[in-house]
Amino acid sequence: MDPSSLQLIILPAGLIAVAFALFLARDVLRRDTGTQAMQDVAATIYEGAIAFIKRQYTTIGVLALVGAVVIFVLITLVETTAVADTSHVGVDLGLRTGFAFLIGAACSMACGIIGMLVSVRANVRVASAARRSLVEAVQVAMRGGAVSGFLVVSLSLLGVWSIFAINGGLAGGQNTHDAPFLIVGYGFGASFVALFAQLGGGIYTKAADVGSDLVGKIEKGIPEDDPRNAGVIADLVGDNVGDCAGRGADLFESTAAENIGAMILGGGVYLLAQKAGWPSPESWIFFPLVVRAFGLLSTIVAMFFIRGSETENPMNILNRGYWVTTILSAISLAFVTNVMMQTAGGVTGDNGIPTWVYFFGSGVVGLATSIAFVYITQYYTAGSFRPVREIAEASRTGPATNIISGMSVGFETTLVTAVTIGIALLASNWLGAHSGLGSVGGIFGTAVATMGMLMTTAYVLAMDTFGPITDNAGGIAEFSRAEAGAREITDRLDAVGNTTKALTKGYAIASASLAAFLLFSAYIDKVNLILQRQIDAGTRTVQQGLMTSVNLADVNVFVAALIAAMLVYFFSSLAIRAVGTTAGAIIFEVRRQFREMPGIMTYEQKPDYARVVDITTRAALREMMLPGAVAVATPIIVGLLLGYQAVAGLLMVGTIAGVLLATVLNNGGGAWDNAKKYIESGHLKDDEGNVLGKGSDAHAAAVVGDTVGDPFKDTAGPSLHVLVKLLATITLVLAPLFIR
Amino acid sequence: MDPSSLQLIILPAGLIAVAFALFLARDVLRRDTGTQAMQDVAATIYEGAIAFIKRQYTTIGVLALVGAVVIFVLITLVETTAVADTSHVGVDLGLRTGFAFLIGAACSMACGIIGMLVSVRANVRVASAARRSLVEAVQVAMRGGAVSGFLVVSLSLLGVWSIFAINGGLAGGQNTHDAPFLIVGYGFGASFVALFAQLGGGIYTKAADVGSDLVGKIEKGIPEDDPRNAGVIADLVGDNVGDCAGRGADLFESTAAENIGAMILGGGVYLLAQKAGWPSPESWIFFPLVVRAFGLLSTIVAMFFIRGSETENPMNILNRGYWVTTILSAISLAFVTNVMMQTAGGVTGDNGIPTWVYFFGSGVVGLATSIAFVYITQYYTAGSFRPVREIAEASRTGPATNIISGMSVGFETTLVTAVTIGIALLASNWLGAHSGLGSVGGIFGTAVATMGMLMTTAYVLAMDTFGPITDNAGGIAEFSRAEAGAREITDRLDAVGNTTKALTKGYAIASASLAAFLLFSAYIDKVNLILQRQIDAGTRTVQQGLMTSVNLADVNVFVAALIAAMLVYFFSSLAIRAVGTTAGAIIFEVRRQFREMPGIMTYEQKPDYARVVDITTRAALREMMLPGAVAVATPIIVGLLLGYQAVAGLLMVGTIAGVLLATVLNNGGGAWDNAKKYIESGHLKDDEGNVLGKGSDAHAAAVVGDTVGDPFKDTAGPSLHVLVKLLATITLVLAPLFIR
């Protein structure tokens, strides 16, 4: 089979996935919407979500437009002056980059908006289905979630492919190696939107959660999701805008950045492979997109395996689909590597084993990493294992020991995270380096591992969005006082949803760190491209040479690395504080309504939910600005002051520090949450064997831990994933600025 | 003046400082020991401290002996085989390194033991002096603390000087450049002891604090330091073994490591300077020791300025001495640089400014950094500024918001810490690089900044030990029911002591990061020395070359960096958990005594303090083993698996990550502590303006934050300082193992 013929699958596979997403959306929307009471609550949530989306995406849209103009101006200026380019290539490049940025931003926004529109309509349909059948409820929730999943992956695939094609494809750039660089703007646009979507959504959701709980549960002593709490609708809206839209944008960015990084690397590998007699550049540059296309097709098939019995643990039903996706992905990966890397003219890997076998091995390493993270996250955040039990036990001596124990567990989770990522990098690099392509093959090996890992993205994202949908379904059932059977089912789904949300964060972290490693190489490639042009133009001496290393022993690089490690703490500090400030505004308003409308407590007056939603929206959008600005400005300032090599140090150490702090915050938060649930389900006993359940001091202590964990795991942690990738794309696009 | 004549001051200055320490000790010991009641409590604390010291230092001594043998065997094996050395230099080097390790360990242990012996005797004398005069109490506490301060700095100075002299001084090694390497074992020995002293002491002090408070204050409702609490003596003993002995070992290691690192760099600079016509190697290699000697002399003078009026804020009295030390240090630094760097044969700095002026500038940068950290720490941990007030305000909505706010403040403190360290490195490097000695001059510039910073170590350490002494004095006054006037004075001193303890941690962090940066360069020098020998011996090709960079883009280096950043979290997790486990043992025992001896609550029975002390001692020593082993083993494992360049990455990113996490833990903990004190002193008010003081819900929430902060700021944080330096010395000594 001709290796270049496989690239023809990219466009059809992308379109099929979009069509499949629309089919799923239609399937979800045509389902029944339950009782009038359910529809009323759902309509209120829907309105709140729409209000937030409108305002948030208007703000982000304006910011993106400003960003595109700034990029156009900067790139044009730098390319026409410093890079010694006397033709109009500079203006052209500025325009192309700015345009790609806007398309990336627009695609990311579209994914977020459409995914949320479906998820805020799926919630009530899940609540209604729960009155009849567990399996049906799982299917509706999963299909609703999969709309996001498929859109994210297919739009990122089609976007990268189109931008590449518009820019003339392989014939577009000065040479084959240059071509993929033209699309980095797309990744930057996606990162930029993801940063603000995740920050705004993350602040909104946790401020609403913490704020309404503090007044409702603690001050007034009414249950969670009680209709008398004016903040409850904002809380339910928050699940959608934070967990659903935020994580969608996060993974949209991961897949886009990985596509681009891998294509750039593919360009580098091609130069080498061509010399060694490999015939076709397509087999390297399009390889990442072909792998992604097969990942989408595997996931579509897996959606039909989401079935099971009414009495089964719903997690098993979801796991079935995950394993089908993984196995089909592995099989198609073998096929793709075999076809696209088979035609080596004289090149084979070490020990006479064909090149493709090594890269297939790298891809399997990626798939295995994905599975490993699923189980690691379960160990650290599920109630049946040591960490959560330890936190629950520590709650017996009060909130202080609960917090100390939770922090200790959060810190501990970095061990297995770092070791797993380390092994994945070393193993995939080793395989690639023995494939017959030398050290470039090694880096491409890590790229293939990332591709393997991200083949299952659409499925994982569907499981993630399953979380907020079932969370909302539970809220709707509670709020509309649905029959006990339905509530029992939504409670079970909600518990599974908490697990899947945690899993996705582990997956997002691992993929962010692998993708970032690709982008380092892409950055170095890009810098050298510019340096070479300067050398060719005579504005740089040959002695000054190219960038061959990122030397930490250089004081500029070391200081940049120090700033990078600081940035992840400072950014998290701002994100956490933003939740506190926004929650303060909510507390003030909910208290005011209780005070001025005494009929609320006796159900005689209806609280003004919309006003709380409005206040939360404004505050969240205001509060996302400072951390967002810090994230965007820091790499630029460091680059301008300390130069291009220092930026590479910033990027790498920022990735390490960001990934680990996100792990601490996500897993610590998840473990606190489930320690509380562990106590609520009656597993904790005192020395005499009496159950310490809801209402006990131990439970009160665990609630403190859970509240502390909220902004950690749902605001700061996920925002750090985005930050890590933003650092990579922003430096890749603005690299010319840092070279003097 | 002959530049080499100044080196003659090292030995006399060191001996004078030791004599001065003995004079201060005699002065403290001849003071009156107060009432019989005071003497009784003091005797109990003394016994407990002695019991712990004996056991702890026996354990550490055995570990150090084992360590010395292992080092001897490893170095001998590697040097005689891999480094292609057929003579007996290998055995010789192994012996010398093992011996230096033992001396370093012994000196560190001696400092810890003597310092503690004085401090546990000074406490009761301060309590007694407080009955008469504030200024006298300040003087006694400060002189008691200064015994540690002077011993630490002078023993580290004399130790390094002697080891160097024993090894033949400048004539001892193969050449001048080699000589200082012979003494790195001394630094490793100091680090090794510091690690276990800080871990064991830190676990002991916080477990006793948390454990006795949880049973006494929370379960039984009796005040802190109440004689009915069986854990109270262990708590008072803990102040000495954690804060006093631990920090002493920490800074002993800093000064020793800095001396060695700077001497190695001096050797490198000398090679360059010699070529440029500078006559004397002494002026570079002995320069760090001469600067240190002048620092000691400046501090001796400053001790006579610790005077003031009875109505003055005691902090002002201490500050007066600090400023005298700083100003005298700056003056003597100008003198030393002028004399020792004046004789350039043809070399001057840029713009015709003499070389010594640039290096004097670097030293001033170091002194300024020290001052900056004093004020930064005050801003973040003192009650009158925004951060502490913010945490106190957040306590109004309960423990969860108190914790969230405190974490956010802790994260925030990394900003100014990283920026200050970054500026200090860049500025001192810039000055050195323009001194006429090129890039080696730049690194030596950062070394001089470190020397400048560490000139004030003896004074800062005296202020630090002032903390536990006055804390103990307050406990003795409370316990012995001393008159109100005395207690009022000890309370004021205790508050000042809390501030000085926090300041010292900031100082220790900044000095650790600067010293570590020196040791990176020393490590690279050492590796290249070995590689060059291999090239000379023909076991390594010239093409393979020397180590010219620490390339983060290399997958091995990147993975090592990831492991390093993980190590600081994992190590902290173990340290924090160790406090929890040990506190559990104390809680169990104190509860048992209350239960089985009902007369305790009515003062009819005396609790068995000694048993709690004994249990705490055993548990703390057992629990320090795992984190200690992890710290020692990780760099060795990474080095063996990933090679010498990866170890450099581990070292550098470990330093960055360790310094920042320690900052978060120290300052977060300090801010929580002072937010509680802020509320206790009646500064927090509700919306109606009523004071929310002791006994309010806000106060209870702040107590939770304070308890969480305890293991952060007094166990994990300070242990991280030691870890950072241990990484540097262990890799420096074992570098030959990592080269294949």
mmCIF file with all atom_site columns, N, CA, C and O in Angstrom, chain A residues 575-586:
data_model
loop_
_atom_site.group_PDB
_atom_site.id
_atom_site.type_symbol
_atom_site.label_atom_id
_atom_site.label_alt_id
_atom_site.label_comp_id
_atom_site.label_asym_id
_atom_site.label_entity_id
_atom_site.label_seq_id
_atom_site.pdbx_PDB_ins_code
_atom_site.Cartn_x
_atom_site.Cartn_y
_atom_site.Cartn_z
_atom_site.occupancy
_atom_site.B_iso_or_equiv
_atom_site.pdbx_formal_charge
_atom_site.auth_seq_id
_atom_site.auth_comp_id
_atom_site.auth_asym_id
_atom_site.auth_atom_id
_atom_site.pdbx_PDB_model_num
ATOM 1  N N  . ALA A 1 575 ? -5.455  32.324 41.066 1.00 0.00 ? 575 ALA A N  1
ATOM 2  C CA . ALA A 1 575 ? -6.682  31.606 40.720 1.00 0.00 ? 575 ALA A CA 1
ATOM 3  C C  . ALA A 1 575 ? -7.470  31.258 41.983 1.00 0.00 ? 575 ALA A C  1
ATOM 4  O O  . ALA A 1 575 ? -8.690  31.403 42.047 1.00 0.00 ? 575 ALA A O  1
ATOM 5  N N  . ILE A 1 576 ? -6.744  30.802 43.016 1.00 0.00 ? 576 ILE A N  1
ATOM 6  C CA . ILE A 1 576 ? -7.408  30.417 44.263 1.00 0.00 ? 576 ILE A CA 1
ATOM 7  C C  . ILE A 1 576 ? -8.023  31.651 44.931 1.00 0.00 ? 576 ILE A C  1
ATOM 8  O O  . ILE A 1 576 ? -9.156  31.625 45.413 1.00 0.00 ? 576 ILE A O  1
ATOM 9  N N  . ARG A 1 577 ? -7.261  32.742 44.913 1.00 0.00 ? 577 ARG A N  1
ATOM 10 C CA . ARG A 1 577 ? -7.775  33.964 45.529 1.00 0.00 ? 577 ARG A CA 1
ATOM 11 C C  . ARG A 1 577 ? -8.994  34.473 44.774 1.00 0.00 ? 577 ARG A C  1
ATOM 12 O O  . ARG A 1 577 ? -9.939  34.989 45.382 1.00 0.00 ? 577 ARG A O  1
ATOM 13 N N  . ALA A 1 578 ? -8.996  34.323 43.433 1.00 0.00 ? 578 ALA A N  1
ATOM 14 C CA . ALA A 1 578 ? -10.131 34.767 42.631 1.00 0.00 ? 578 ALA A CA 1
ATOM 15 C C  . ALA A 1 578 ? -11.396 34.039 43.051 1.00 0.00 ? 578 ALA A C  1
ATOM 16 O O  . ALA A 1 578 ? -12.481 34.630 43.125 1.00 0.00 ? 578 ALA A O  1
ATOM 17 N N  . VAL A 1 579 ? -11.261 32.743 43.357 1.00 0.00 ? 579 VAL A N  1
ATOM 18 C CA . VAL A 1 579 ? -12.429 31.989 43.831 1.00 0.00 ? 579 VAL A CA 1
ATOM 19 C C  . VAL A 1 579 ? -12.921 32.583 45.141 1.00 0.00 ? 579 VAL A C  1
ATOM 20 O O  . VAL A 1 579 ? -14.124 32.789 45.341 1.00 0.00 ? 579 VAL A O  1
ATOM 21 N N  . GLY A 1 580 ? -11.989 32.902 46.030 1.00 0.00 ? 580 GLY A N  1
ATOM 22 C CA . GLY A 1 580 ? -12.369 33.472 47.318 1.00 0.00 ? 580 GLY A CA 1
ATOM 23 C C  . GLY A 1 580 ? -13.104 34.794 47.150 1.00 0.00 ? 580 GLY A C  1
ATOM 24 O O  . GLY A 1 580 ? -14.164 35.013 47.756 1.00 0.00 ? 580 GLY A O  1
ATOM 25 N N  . THR A 1 581 ? -12.562 35.661 46.287 1.00 0.00 ? 581 THR A N  1
ATOM 26 C CA . THR A 1 581 ? -13.182 36.970 46.086 1.00 0.00 ? 581 THR A CA 1
ATOM 27 C C  . THR A 1 581 ? -14.589 36.829 45.501 1.00 0.00 ? 581 THR A C  1
ATOM 28 O O  . THR A 1 581 ? -15.538 37.482 45.954 1.00 0.00 ? 581 THR A O  1
ATOM 29 N N  . THR A 1 582 ? -14.698 35.957 44.466 1.00 0.00 ? 582 THR A N  1
ATOM 30 C CA . THR A 1 582 ? -16.001 35.772 43.832 1.00 0.00 ? 582 THR A CA 1
ATOM 31 C C  . THR A 1 582 ? -16.991 35.145 44.802 1.00 0.00 ? 582 THR A C  1
ATOM 32 O O  . THR A 1 582 ? -18.157 35.552 44.869 1.00 0.00 ? 582 THR A O  1
ATOM 33 N N  . ALA A 1 583 ? -16.524 34.164 45.574 1.00 0.00 ? 583 ALA A N  1
ATOM 34 C CA . ALA A 1 583 ? -17.406 33.527 46.556 1.00 0.00 ? 583 ALA A CA 1
ATOM 35 C C  . ALA A 1 583 ? -17.889 34.562 47.563 1.00 0.00 ? 583 ALA A C  1
ATOM 36 O O  . ALA A 1 583 ? -19.057 34.533 47.990 1.00 0.00 ? 583 ALA A O  1
ATOM 37 N N  . GLY A 1 584 ? -17.025 35.506 47.915 1.00 0.00 ? 584 GLY A N  1
ATOM 38 C CA . GLY A 1 584 ? -17.411 36.562 48.845 1.00 0.00 ? 584 GLY A CA 1
ATOM 39 C C  . GLY A 1 584 ? -18.608 37.355 48.316 1.00 0.00 ? 584 GLY A C  1
ATOM 40 O O  . GLY A 1 584 ? -19.555 37.652 49.054 1.00 0.00 ? 584 GLY A O  1
ATOM 41 N N  . ALA A 1 585 ? -18.580 37.660 47.005 1.00 0.00 ? 585 ALA A N  1
ATOM 42 C CA . ALA A 1 585 ? -19.683 38.404 46.400 1.00 0.00 ? 585 ALA A CA 1
ATOM 43 C C  . ALA A 1 585 ? -20.983 37.598 46.459 1.00 0.00 ? 585 ALA A C  1
ATOM 44 O O  . ALA A 1 585 ? -22.064 38.146 46.697 1.00 0.00 ? 585 ALA A O  1
ATOM 45 N N  . ILE A 1 586 ? -20.859 36.263 46.244 1.00 0.00 ? 586 ILE A N  1
ATOM 46 C CA . ILE A 1 586 ? -22.050 35.409 46.278 1.00 0.00 ? 586 ILE A CA 1
ATOM 47 C C  . ILE A 1 586 ? -22.611 35.335 47.698 1.00 0.00 ? 586 ILE A C  1
ATOM 48 O O  . ILE A 1 586 ? -23.821 35.455 47.924 1.00 0.00 ? 586 ILE A O  1
#
